[in-house]
């Protein structure tokens, strides 16, 4: 079968756009740049092409894919019962890192929606990928372009590390400008957050003039209670994990906590202000403590960096959970699994 084909994975630039379109039209997979992270794209209307995404990523089949469209009008092609506030949000934030979960129209293959009656739609803000979708005139189903469970790729090179030999080509559009995945919103009586991402909850609330419903711990955990399947199925899996185990440390004293407990051969993800505490340990600086925008850009490459080292454990300072900090903190906590420590009250938070 073609998913077992070993490809000589090519790196395309903007000059190869027509070749990129033809790969998609042939039902093969293509790495695409977006402003959030690189995606592993297929023609969303071709069920057997979409199937290859799950095989190549080793992705559980109950985890649905986001449909990437070229314009907000395309929402009408693939979804129905669109709430008024979605148009307002699309007006303000599209193209951009915001995904809407809406009632799906019938022509969307079950492999895309994982059998749910809804579909996630987003218009990515990257000129090459927008041109590609326009030119192909098909929506692209695309998860992040990492192997399942690994940190998302924010450069073509990082995607190549995971996908070399597995797909025909990656379209190189440079480093991702946002660096964390899109925010995912679903709509009941009130809108609710399924994943914190590149557009902050505060920004969304300022457009719709309403509160966005969050879980008790800031996001999505309410969806995992009462035996209900989580509404964003992907959020239940361990994610973003480098080879070495990660401990996320929250709170104002996180740097001192880490400096006190760090052992030889352990690594650190830290804020710029505290870098000097970790001289002599392998470390990655993700930006200043309050600069969530820079942290978002750096977080996945920082996590990936440690796979090239021999560290036995990674300590990570976790930002405050506001603005884009919520998305960065979520990625670190998912990478840490159950290993989350509050440096202020010194108790270990239970696994969510
Ligand atoms: O920024 C992004 O969103 C990136 C780029 C490539 O666009 N894509 C991305 O896709 O992060 P992925 O597959 O890694 O994450 C998609 C998340 C998963 O947690 C999935 O469960 C959720 O979106 N999702 C997709 N369709 C859904 C639906 N109909 N209902 C609920 N959750 C959905
Ligand atoms: Mg992903």
XYZ file of N, CA and C and ligand atoms in Angstrom, residues 32-40 57 59 62-68 96-102 104 112-114 116-122 124 142-146 152 180-184 186 194-195 198 230-237 239-240 331, ligand 1:
222
model
N 2.898 21.316 5.289
C 2.558 22.716 4.960
C 2.929 23.657 6.119
N 3.392 24.870 5.752
C 3.676 25.855 6.805
C 2.381 26.554 7.202
N 2.211 26.833 8.472
C 1.139 27.750 8.889
C 1.773 28.701 9.900
N 1.010 29.680 10.350
C 1.564 30.608 11.337
C 1.693 29.959 12.712
N 0.974 28.844 12.950
C 1.028 28.196 14.277
C 2.146 27.172 14.308
N 1.940 26.059 13.617
C 2.928 24.983 13.522
C 2.817 24.396 12.109
N 3.798 23.601 11.705
C 3.685 22.921 10.409
C 2.600 21.850 10.489
N 1.883 21.650 9.375
C 0.811 20.662 9.333
C 1.123 19.547 8.340
N 0.481 18.402 8.549
C 0.613 17.267 7.631
C -0.702 17.178 6.860
N 1.329 9.370 10.952
C 1.566 9.957 12.278
C 1.450 8.943 13.401
N -1.499 8.105 14.486
C -2.481 8.881 15.251
C -3.698 8.013 15.552
N -9.643 7.932 16.682
C -10.761 8.689 17.269
C -10.422 10.167 17.439
N -9.330 10.603 16.850
C -8.898 11.992 17.017
C -9.122 12.754 15.705
N -10.156 13.616 15.655
C -10.524 14.255 14.383
C -9.508 15.301 13.920
N -9.610 15.662 12.643
C -8.666 16.607 12.035
C -9.345 17.950 11.755
N -8.531 18.990 11.762
C -9.036 20.329 11.431
C -9.010 20.512 9.910
N -10.063 21.117 9.382
C -10.140 21.441 7.960
C -9.601 22.851 7.755
N -8.620 22.993 6.875
C -8.033 24.306 6.611
C -8.634 24.870 5.326
N -6.056 33.263 10.708
C -5.353 33.327 11.980
C -5.559 32.087 12.822
N -4.931 32.069 14.010
C -4.869 30.844 14.825
C -6.113 30.571 15.677
N -7.273 30.512 15.029
C -8.524 30.246 15.738
C -9.326 29.212 14.945
N -9.697 28.111 15.616
C -10.466 27.031 14.983
C -11.858 26.996 15.585
N -12.878 26.907 14.719
C -14.270 26.791 15.181
C -14.737 25.355 15.005
N -15.346 24.800 16.042
C -15.973 23.483 15.900
C -17.456 23.715 15.602
N -17.882 23.327 14.401
C -19.235 23.626 13.909
C -19.923 22.348 13.433
N -21.067 19.725 11.053
C -20.457 19.373 9.757
C -21.525 19.166 8.683
N -12.165 12.305 8.641
C -11.787 13.653 9.077
C -12.396 13.956 10.447
N -13.685 13.662 10.594
C -14.399 14.056 11.817
C -14.311 12.985 12.903
N -13.698 11.856 12.607
C -13.644 10.712 13.525
C -15.052 10.326 13.959
N -17.604 12.218 14.498
C -18.371 13.235 15.224
C -19.288 13.970 14.238
N -20.381 14.552 14.744
C -21.250 15.329 13.848
C -20.702 16.728 13.563
N -19.556 17.030 14.153
C -18.988 18.374 14.002
C -17.677 18.332 13.221
N -17.256 19.522 12.786
C -15.956 19.620 12.103
C -15.241 20.884 12.589
N -13.935 20.782 12.744
C -13.120 21.956 13.105
C -12.678 22.667 11.838
N -12.891 23.998 11.784
C -12.529 24.767 10.596
C -11.611 25.913 10.965
N -10.583 26.079 10.142
C -9.699 27.237 10.393
C -9.088 27.723 9.096
N -5.780 29.368 7.897
C -4.434 29.640 8.415
C -3.850 30.916 7.815
N -5.490 18.745 8.150
C -4.080 18.773 8.586
C -3.947 18.826 10.096
N -3.389 17.774 10.669
C -2.952 17.852 12.061
C -1.552 18.447 12.081
N -1.010 18.681 13.265
C 0.375 19.131 13.359
C 1.285 18.050 12.760
N 2.409 18.502 12.171
C 3.227 17.604 11.359
C 4.266 16.799 12.120
N 4.023 16.512 13.393
C 4.915 15.684 14.223
C 4.395 14.249 14.251
N 5.186 19.617 18.526
C 4.824 20.047 17.168
C 6.017 20.735 16.495
N 2.533 28.194 18.691
C 1.661 27.195 19.333
C 0.435 27.034 18.438
N -0.267 25.918 18.564
C -1.396 25.635 17.697
C -2.554 26.600 17.931
N -3.540 26.484 17.040
C -4.704 27.373 17.113
C -5.512 27.144 18.387
N -6.182 28.190 18.800
C -7.192 28.093 19.856
C -8.402 27.379 19.250
N -9.000 26.444 20.009
C -10.194 25.769 19.488
C -11.402 26.154 20.333
N -15.695 25.811 20.757
C -16.952 25.154 20.382
C -18.086 26.004 20.931
N -11.888 24.529 23.861
C -11.441 23.133 23.811
C -9.925 23.031 23.848
N -9.254 24.081 23.370
C -7.779 24.091 23.464
C -7.321 25.538 23.485
N -3.186 30.114 19.920
C -2.591 31.363 19.447
C -3.428 32.617 19.584
N -13.996 13.342 25.957
C -13.602 14.745 25.853
C -14.081 15.294 24.516
N -14.471 16.562 24.497
C -15.035 17.102 23.261
C -13.973 17.402 22.213
N -12.734 17.634 22.634
C -11.639 17.669 21.667
C -10.833 16.411 21.941
N -11.147 15.320 21.252
C -10.568 14.028 21.625
C -9.060 14.062 21.768
N -8.391 14.884 20.968
C -6.927 14.930 21.005
C -6.382 15.362 22.352
N -7.152 16.103 23.147
C -6.622 16.665 24.378
C -6.419 15.627 25.476
N -6.961 14.429 25.281
C -6.805 13.445 26.357
C -5.460 12.702 26.286
N -4.772 12.799 25.158
C -3.522 12.056 25.025
C -2.337 12.826 25.580
N 1.125 14.464 25.230
C 1.430 15.241 24.056
C 2.788 15.869 24.163
N 3.284 16.369 23.071
C 4.391 17.331 23.064
C 5.613 16.834 23.823
N 0.928 23.553 27.009
C 1.837 22.679 26.259
C 2.866 22.053 27.214
O -2.830 25.298 14.676
C -3.388 24.217 14.466
O -4.554 24.001 14.786
C -2.551 23.139 13.762
C -2.200 23.633 12.358
C -1.538 22.584 11.507
O -3.346 24.148 11.744
N -3.265 21.897 13.716
C -3.422 21.117 14.821
O -4.055 19.926 14.580
O -3.031 21.432 15.924
P -4.016 18.697 15.615
O -4.638 17.592 14.859
O -2.653 18.499 16.118
O -4.970 19.151 16.750
C -6.347 19.283 16.466
C -7.164 19.213 17.711
C -7.239 17.826 18.325
O -7.144 17.930 19.734
C -8.629 17.344 17.907
O -9.144 16.421 18.812
C -9.409 18.638 17.874
O -8.498 19.564 17.340
N -10.573 18.579 16.945
C -10.569 18.486 15.606
N -11.825 18.394 15.115
C -12.649 18.434 16.182
C -14.070 18.352 16.352
N -14.910 18.199 15.332
N -14.561 18.415 17.610
C -13.721 18.566 18.659
N -12.380 18.638 18.560
C -11.846 18.564 17.347
